[in-house]
Coordinates of C-alpha atoms in Angstrom, one line a residue:
Chain A
X3 CA -21.0 -5.9 41.0
X4 CA -20.3 -8.1 38.1
X5 CA -21.9 -11.5 39.0
X6 CA -20.4 -14.7 37.2
X7 CA -21.6 -18.2 37.0
X8 CA -18.9 -20.3 35.7
X9 CA -20.4 -23.5 33.7
X10 CA -18.7 -26.6 32.4
X11 CA -20.6 -27.0 29.2
X12 CA -19.1 -30.4 28.0
X13 CA -19.6 -33.7 30.1
X14 CA -20.7 -32.1 33.6
X15 CA -21.1 -33.9 36.6
X16 CA -19.2 -37.1 36.0
X17 CA -19.5 -38.1 39.6
X18 CA -23.3 -38.6 39.0
X19 CA -22.6 -41.3 36.6
X20 CA -23.3 -44.2 38.9
X21 CA -27.0 -42.5 38.9
X22 CA -27.5 -40.6 35.5
X23 CA -26.4 -41.5 31.9
X24 CA -24.5 -38.7 29.9
X25 CA -27.5 -37.1 28.5
X26 CA -29.5 -36.9 31.5
X27 CA -26.3 -35.5 33.5
X28 CA -26.1 -32.6 30.9
X29 CA -29.7 -32.1 31.2
X30 CA -29.7 -31.9 35.0
X31 CA -26.6 -29.7 34.8
X32 CA -28.4 -27.4 32.7
X33 CA -31.7 -27.4 35.2
X34 CA -29.3 -26.6 38.0
X35 CA -27.5 -23.4 36.0
X36 CA -31.1 -22.3 35.5
X37 CA -31.9 -22.6 38.9
X38 CA -28.9 -20.5 40.0
X39 CA -29.7 -18.0 37.4
X40 CA -32.9 -17.2 38.2
X41 CA -32.1 -17.0 41.9
X42 CA -29.7 -14.2 40.8
X43 CA -32.1 -12.5 38.6
X44 CA -34.9 -12.5 41.3
X45 CA -32.2 -11.2 43.9
X46 CA -31.8 -8.2 41.4
X47 CA -28.6 -9.1 39.8
X48 CA -27.9 -9.5 36.3
X49 CA -25.3 -12.7 36.0
X50 CA -23.0 -13.5 33.1
X51 CA -22.4 -17.4 32.4
X52 CA -18.5 -18.0 32.1
X53 CA -18.9 -21.3 30.1
X54 CA -16.1 -23.5 28.6
X55 CA -18.0 -23.6 25.2
X56 CA -20.6 -21.5 23.6
X57 CA -24.4 -22.2 25.0
X58 CA -27.7 -21.1 24.3
X59 CA -28.7 -19.1 27.4
X60 CA -30.7 -16.4 28.2
X61 CA -28.1 -14.4 29.9
X62 CA -24.9 -12.8 28.7
X63 CA -22.1 -15.7 27.8
X64 CA -18.3 -15.3 28.1
X65 CA -16.6 -18.5 26.6
X66 CA -13.4 -19.5 28.1
X67 CA -12.2 -22.7 27.3
X68 CA -9.6 -22.9 29.8
X69 CA -9.9 -24.6 33.5
X70 CA -12.0 -22.8 36.1
X71 CA -9.1 -21.3 38.0
X72 CA -7.3 -19.5 35.0
X73 CA -10.6 -18.8 33.5
X74 CA -12.1 -16.9 36.9
X75 CA -8.8 -15.5 37.5
X76 CA -9.0 -13.8 34.0
X77 CA -12.4 -12.4 35.1
X78 CA -10.7 -10.9 38.2
X79 CA -7.8 -9.6 36.5
X80 CA -9.9 -7.4 34.4
X81 CA -12.5 -6.2 36.9
X82 CA -13.1 -2.7 37.9
X83 CA -15.8 -3.4 40.4
X84 CA -16.6 -5.6 43.1
X85 CA -16.9 -9.6 41.6
X86 CA -19.1 -12.3 43.0
X87 CA -18.4 -15.9 41.4
X88 CA -21.3 -18.2 42.1
X89 CA -21.3 -22.0 41.2
X90 CA -23.8 -23.5 38.4
X91 CA -24.5 -26.5 40.6
X92 CA -25.9 -24.8 43.6
X93 CA -29.6 -26.5 43.2
X94 CA -30.7 -25.3 46.4
X95 CA -30.1 -21.7 45.8
X96 CA -32.9 -19.2 46.6
X97 CA -33.2 -15.6 46.0
X98 CA -33.3 -14.9 49.6
X99 CA -30.1 -17.2 50.2
X100 CA -28.1 -15.4 47.0
X101 CA -29.5 -12.0 48.4
X102 CA -28.3 -12.5 52.0
X103 CA -24.6 -13.7 50.4
X104 CA -24.2 -10.7 47.8
X105 CA -25.2 -8.2 50.6
X106 CA -22.6 -9.6 53.2
X107 CA -20.0 -7.3 53.7
X108 CA -16.0 -7.8 53.6
X109 CA -13.4 -7.6 51.1
X110 CA -13.8 -11.2 50.6
X111 CA -17.1 -13.2 51.3
X112 CA -16.2 -17.0 51.0
X113 CA -19.0 -19.7 51.2
X114 CA -17.5 -23.1 51.8
X115 CA -18.8 -26.0 50.1
X116 CA -18.9 -29.4 51.5
X117 CA -15.4 -31.0 51.8
X118 CA -13.5 -27.9 51.3
X119 CA -14.5 -26.4 48.3
X120 CA -15.6 -22.7 47.6
X121 CA -19.1 -22.5 46.1
X122 CA -19.4 -18.9 46.0
X123 CA -17.3 -15.6 46.9
X124 CA -17.6 -12.2 46.6
X125 CA -14.5 -9.9 46.4
X126 CA -14.5 -6.4 46.7
X127 CA -10.4 -6.5 46.9
X128 CA -8.8 -5.8 43.5
X129 CA -5.9 -8.5 44.6
X130 CA -7.8 -11.7 45.3
X131 CA -7.4 -14.4 43.0
X132 CA -8.6 -18.1 43.1
X133 CA -7.1 -21.3 43.3
X134 CA -9.5 -24.1 43.1
X135 CA -7.3 -26.9 43.3
X136 CA -7.8 -29.3 46.3
X137 CA -9.3 -27.8 49.6
X138 CA -9.9 -24.4 47.8
X139 CA -11.9 -22.9 50.8
X140 CA -8.5 -23.1 53.0
X141 CA -6.3 -21.9 50.0
X142 CA -8.8 -19.0 49.4
X143 CA -8.8 -17.8 53.0
X144 CA -4.9 -17.7 52.8
X145 CA -4.7 -15.8 49.6
X146 CA -7.3 -13.4 51.2
X147 CA -5.2 -12.8 54.0
X148 CA -1.9 -12.8 52.1
X149 CA -3.5 -9.8 50.3
X150 CA -4.5 -7.9 53.1
X151 CA -8.2 -8.6 52.6
X152 CA -10.7 -8.8 55.6
X153 CA -12.6 -12.0 55.1
X154 CA -16.1 -13.2 55.9
X155 CA -17.4 -16.9 56.2
X156 CA -20.9 -17.1 54.8
X157 CA -22.9 -19.7 56.5
X158 CA -25.7 -21.1 54.4
X159 CA -26.5 -24.7 54.0
X160 CA -27.9 -24.1 50.6
X161 CA -25.2 -22.4 49.3
X162 CA -22.8 -25.1 50.8
X163 CA -24.7 -27.8 49.1
X164 CA -23.0 -28.0 45.4
X165 CA -24.6 -31.3 43.7
X166 CA -22.0 -33.7 42.6
X167 CA -23.1 -37.1 43.8
X168 CA -25.9 -39.2 44.4
X169 CA -26.1 -38.4 48.3
X170 CA -26.3 -34.7 47.0
X171 CA -29.8 -35.5 45.0
X172 CA -31.5 -36.2 48.5
X173 CA -30.9 -32.3 49.4
X174 CA -32.5 -31.5 45.9
X175 CA -35.3 -33.4 46.5
X176 CA -35.8 -32.1 50.1
X177 CA -35.0 -28.5 49.7
X178 CA -34.9 -27.7 46.1
X179 CA -37.3 -25.2 45.0
X180 CA -36.8 -24.7 41.1
X181 CA -36.1 -26.7 38.0
X182 CA -33.3 -29.1 39.2
X183 CA -36.0 -30.9 41.8
X184 CA -38.8 -30.6 39.0
X185 CA -36.1 -32.6 36.6
X186 CA -35.5 -34.9 39.1
X187 CA -39.3 -35.8 39.9
X188 CA -40.1 -36.0 36.1
X189 CA -37.2 -38.3 35.8
X190 CA -38.7 -40.8 38.3
X191 CA -36.6 -39.8 41.3
X192 CA -38.2 -39.8 45.0
X193 CA -36.8 -40.1 48.5
X194 CA -36.2 -43.6 49.7
X195 CA -36.7 -43.8 53.6
X196 CA -36.5 -47.3 53.6
X197 CA -33.1 -48.2 54.7
X198 CA -31.2 -46.7 57.6
X199 CA -30.3 -44.0 55.9
X200 CA -32.2 -41.6 53.2
X201 CA -31.1 -42.3 49.6
X202 CA -32.9 -41.6 46.4
X203 CA -34.9 -44.4 44.1
X204 CA -35.8 -44.1 40.7
X205 CA -39.3 -45.5 39.5
X206 CA -40.3 -46.4 35.6
Chain B
X14 CA -36.4 -19.3 76.3
X15 CA -35.5 -22.6 77.4
X16 CA -32.4 -24.1 75.6
X17 CA -31.9 -28.2 75.8
X18 CA -29.6 -30.2 74.3
X19 CA -30.3 -34.1 73.8
X20 CA -27.3 -36.4 74.4
X21 CA -27.3 -39.9 74.0
X22 CA -24.9 -40.8 77.0
X23 CA -24.5 -44.7 76.2
X24 CA -22.8 -46.0 73.0
X25 CA -22.8 -42.7 71.1
X26 CA -22.0 -42.1 67.4
X27 CA -22.0 -45.9 66.1
X28 CA -21.8 -44.9 62.6
X29 CA -18.2 -43.8 63.3
X30 CA -17.7 -47.1 64.1
X31 CA -15.1 -47.7 60.9
X32 CA -12.9 -44.9 62.2
X33 CA -13.3 -44.5 66.1
X34 CA -13.4 -47.2 68.7
X35 CA -16.3 -47.5 71.4
X36 CA -13.9 -45.4 73.9
X37 CA -13.0 -42.9 71.2
X38 CA -16.6 -42.4 70.2
X39 CA -17.6 -41.7 73.7
X40 CA -14.7 -39.1 74.3
X41 CA -15.2 -37.5 71.0
X42 CA -19.1 -37.1 71.7
X43 CA -18.3 -35.5 74.7
X44 CA -15.9 -32.7 73.1
X45 CA -18.7 -32.1 70.7
X46 CA -21.4 -31.7 73.4
X47 CA -19.0 -29.1 75.3
X48 CA -18.5 -27.3 72.0
X49 CA -22.4 -26.9 71.7
X50 CA -22.8 -26.1 75.3
X51 CA -19.6 -23.5 75.0
X52 CA -21.4 -21.9 71.8
X53 CA -24.8 -21.5 73.9
X54 CA -23.3 -20.2 76.8
X55 CA -20.9 -17.5 74.7
X56 CA -24.3 -16.5 72.9
X57 CA -25.5 -15.7 76.3
X58 CA -28.1 -19.0 76.7
X59 CA -28.2 -21.4 79.7
X60 CA -28.5 -24.8 78.2
X61 CA -29.7 -27.7 79.9
X62 CA -28.6 -31.3 78.9
X63 CA -31.6 -33.7 78.4
X64 CA -29.5 -37.0 78.7
X65 CA -30.4 -40.7 78.5
X66 CA -28.4 -41.3 81.8
X67 CA -26.5 -39.1 84.6
X68 CA -23.6 -37.4 83.3
X69 CA -21.2 -35.0 84.9
X70 CA -21.2 -32.1 83.1
X71 CA -21.2 -28.4 84.1
X72 CA -25.1 -27.2 83.3
X73 CA -28.3 -28.6 84.4
X74 CA -29.0 -32.1 83.2
X75 CA -32.4 -33.7 83.0
X76 CA -32.4 -37.5 82.8
X77 CA -34.8 -39.4 80.8
X78 CA -33.8 -42.8 79.2
X79 CA -36.6 -42.5 76.4
X80 CA -35.8 -42.4 73.1
X81 CA -35.4 -38.8 71.6
X82 CA -38.7 -38.0 70.4
X83 CA -40.9 -38.9 73.6
X84 CA -38.0 -37.3 75.7
X85 CA -38.2 -34.1 73.8
X86 CA -41.9 -34.1 73.3
X87 CA -42.0 -34.4 77.4
X88 CA -40.1 -31.1 77.6
X89 CA -42.5 -29.4 75.2
X90 CA -45.6 -30.8 77.2
X91 CA -44.5 -29.0 80.1
X92 CA -42.7 -25.7 78.8
X93 CA -44.2 -22.5 79.6
X94 CA -41.9 -20.5 77.5
X95 CA -40.4 -20.9 74.0
X96 CA -38.0 -23.8 73.8
X97 CA -34.8 -24.3 71.4
X98 CA -33.7 -27.9 70.9
X99 CA -30.1 -28.2 69.6
X100 CA -28.3 -31.5 68.9
X101 CA -25.3 -32.4 70.9
X102 CA -23.4 -33.3 67.5
X103 CA -23.2 -29.8 66.0
X104 CA -19.4 -30.1 66.2
X105 CA -19.1 -26.7 63.8
X106 CA -21.4 -24.7 66.2
X107 CA -20.2 -21.3 66.8
X108 CA -21.7 -18.2 69.1
X109 CA -22.3 -16.7 65.9
X110 CA -24.3 -19.2 64.3
X111 CA -26.0 -20.1 67.3
X112 CA -27.0 -16.8 68.3
X113 CA -28.3 -16.2 64.7
X114 CA -30.3 -19.2 64.8
X115 CA -31.8 -18.3 68.6
X116 CA -32.8 -14.6 67.2
X117 CA -34.6 -15.9 64.1
X118 CA -38.1 -14.9 64.5
X119 CA -41.1 -17.6 63.8
X120 CA -43.3 -19.5 65.7
X121 CA -41.2 -22.4 64.9
X122 CA -37.7 -22.1 63.2
X123 CA -36.3 -25.3 62.1
X124 CA -32.7 -25.8 60.8
X125 CA -32.4 -28.9 58.6
X126 CA -29.5 -31.1 59.0
X127 CA -28.0 -33.2 55.6
X128 CA -30.3 -36.1 54.5
X129 CA -33.5 -34.9 56.0
X130 CA -32.6 -34.4 59.8
X131 CA -33.5 -31.7 62.4
X132 CA -30.7 -30.3 63.9
X133 CA -32.2 -27.7 65.8
X134 CA -35.4 -26.1 66.1
X135 CA -37.0 -23.4 68.4
X136 CA -40.6 -23.3 69.0
X137 CA -42.6 -20.5 70.2
X138 CA -46.1 -22.4 69.6
X139 CA -47.5 -24.5 72.5
X140 CA -48.8 -27.1 70.3
X141 CA -45.8 -27.9 68.2
X142 CA -44.3 -31.5 69.0
X143 CA -41.6 -33.5 67.3
X144 CA -41.2 -36.8 65.5
X145 CA -37.3 -37.4 64.8
X146 CA -38.0 -40.8 62.8
X147 CA -37.5 -40.8 59.2
X148 CA -37.0 -37.5 57.3
X149 CA -37.8 -35.6 60.3
X150 CA -37.3 -32.3 58.7
X151 CA -40.3 -32.8 56.4
X152 CA -42.3 -34.4 59.3
X153 CA -41.6 -31.3 61.2
X154 CA -42.8 -28.8 58.7
X155 CA -45.8 -30.7 58.5
X156 CA -46.4 -30.8 62.0
X157 CA -45.9 -27.1 62.3
X158 CA -48.3 -26.3 59.5
X159 CA -51.1 -28.5 61.1
X160 CA -51.0 -26.7 64.2
X161 CA -51.1 -23.4 62.5
X162 CA -47.5 -22.3 63.4
X163 CA -45.4 -20.1 61.1
X164 CA -42.4 -22.0 60.0
X165 CA -38.9 -20.4 59.1
X166 CA -36.2 -22.3 57.7
X167 CA -32.6 -21.6 59.4
X168 CA -30.1 -21.8 56.7
X169 CA -26.7 -22.7 58.1
X170 CA -24.0 -24.9 56.7
X171 CA -22.7 -25.0 60.4
X172 CA -25.8 -26.0 62.2
X173 CA -26.7 -28.3 59.0
X174 CA -23.5 -30.5 59.6
X175 CA -24.4 -33.0 62.3
X176 CA -21.5 -35.4 62.7
X177 CA -22.4 -38.9 62.4
X178 CA -19.8 -40.7 60.0
X179 CA -16.5 -40.2 58.6
X180 CA -17.0 -37.7 55.9
X181 CA -18.2 -35.4 58.4
X182 CA -14.9 -35.6 60.3
X183 CA -13.7 -33.7 57.1
X184 CA -16.1 -30.5 58.0
X185 CA -14.9 -30.8 61.6
X186 CA -10.9 -30.4 60.5
X187 CA -11.9 -27.6 58.0
X188 CA -14.5 -25.7 60.1
X189 CA -14.4 -26.5 63.8
X190 CA -13.2 -23.9 66.0
X191 CA -13.4 -26.2 69.3
X192 CA -12.7 -29.3 71.3
X193 CA -13.8 -31.6 68.6
X194 CA -11.5 -30.5 66.3
X195 CA -8.7 -30.5 68.7
X196 CA -9.7 -33.9 69.8
X197 CA -9.5 -35.2 66.1
X198 CA -6.0 -33.7 65.9
X199 CA -4.6 -34.8 69.2
X200 CA -5.9 -38.1 68.0
X201 CA -3.7 -37.8 64.9
X202 CA -6.4 -37.0 62.5
X203 CA -5.7 -34.7 59.3
X204 CA -6.8 -33.9 56.1
X205 CA -5.8 -36.2 53.1
X206 CA -6.1 -34.3 50.0
X207 CA -4.2 -37.0 48.0
X208 CA -6.9 -38.5 46.3
X209 CA -9.7 -37.2 44.2
X210 CA -12.1 -36.3 47.4
X211 CA -11.1 -34.5 50.5
X212 CA -10.7 -37.4 53.2
X213 CA -9.3 -37.9 56.7
X214 CA -6.3 -39.8 57.6
X215 CA -4.9 -40.7 60.8
X216 CA -1.2 -41.0 61.7
X217 CA 0.6 -42.7 64.7

């Protein structure tokens, strides 16, 4: 199985701009990428990063500066084996959750993200293609059915939690087990349970 | 195994007040309760509702008007068998997700909810007790370890999604398979993907 991790190398995580400055967002995105790569490797896989620009990372890198949808579809177009695509901002990923995901049978296995995204998928069907625009999870269900693929929904809080905005940092502090959580703690973040809802706060 | 579903019978779901009026919140909470009960029954269990006031529902009801923590602990105090506690607002629950949860081994099996809650747990250890205040998931990890129980984290997006606020309705429309989703559709709700983020909109 080919395992691909798309990564936006430039100006990542803009929706965290209320909480992190541009350099911090880049550094934090990098920590999340490392967590995903480590989880995949500890699960016995050899991931490739599909990056929008050259990056220096300890795994194979393919550079494709196009948007996510055509870049991933180019991978699918040329694949001669099953393909897994796992987003780089799944900071709660663990070897166990990744292993369970990659070993789930089905022509197409979809992991929904919050708000209709598709955080990870496996395709073992040569005609499946992606469309990440809008509520991609529903679109991917439709595409899979249209090509006659069996579809399985993979049910995981860890892999459903892509880290896009401030509220997601709460999840990283609560459940993260890798560098992204360490990054937040070193940057002074901690849980704030003083209000009615759990939030993050920053010291220093 | 005793399976208990706590239910706030009066003025439920106040954090949905920006989207639903009081009668609607009550009706929607009822629909979610039905979805949880149906999922448990289809998974071969016979749930009991632990309600804050008498309610008319097609399963056994125990009334305890105390807050959630003492009411659940009273159940645990008198239990002579393993106990599962599943929240009534898990509108994405399915027989499959509930079955997987209830068959997960461990002295204590915890299902985190978003933002540090505990959406469901199983205890097979007689000394485990609950404390739902604050980030209950972390507290429950601590309590389980203090009593010497083995702890397992149950990883499920469906059971991690308790429906408290407007953004959660998106998840119900996307992934719900029961009455709560039907309720929203009959009330005129649909997904709104016109903005940058997926939201719900209401017609009529």
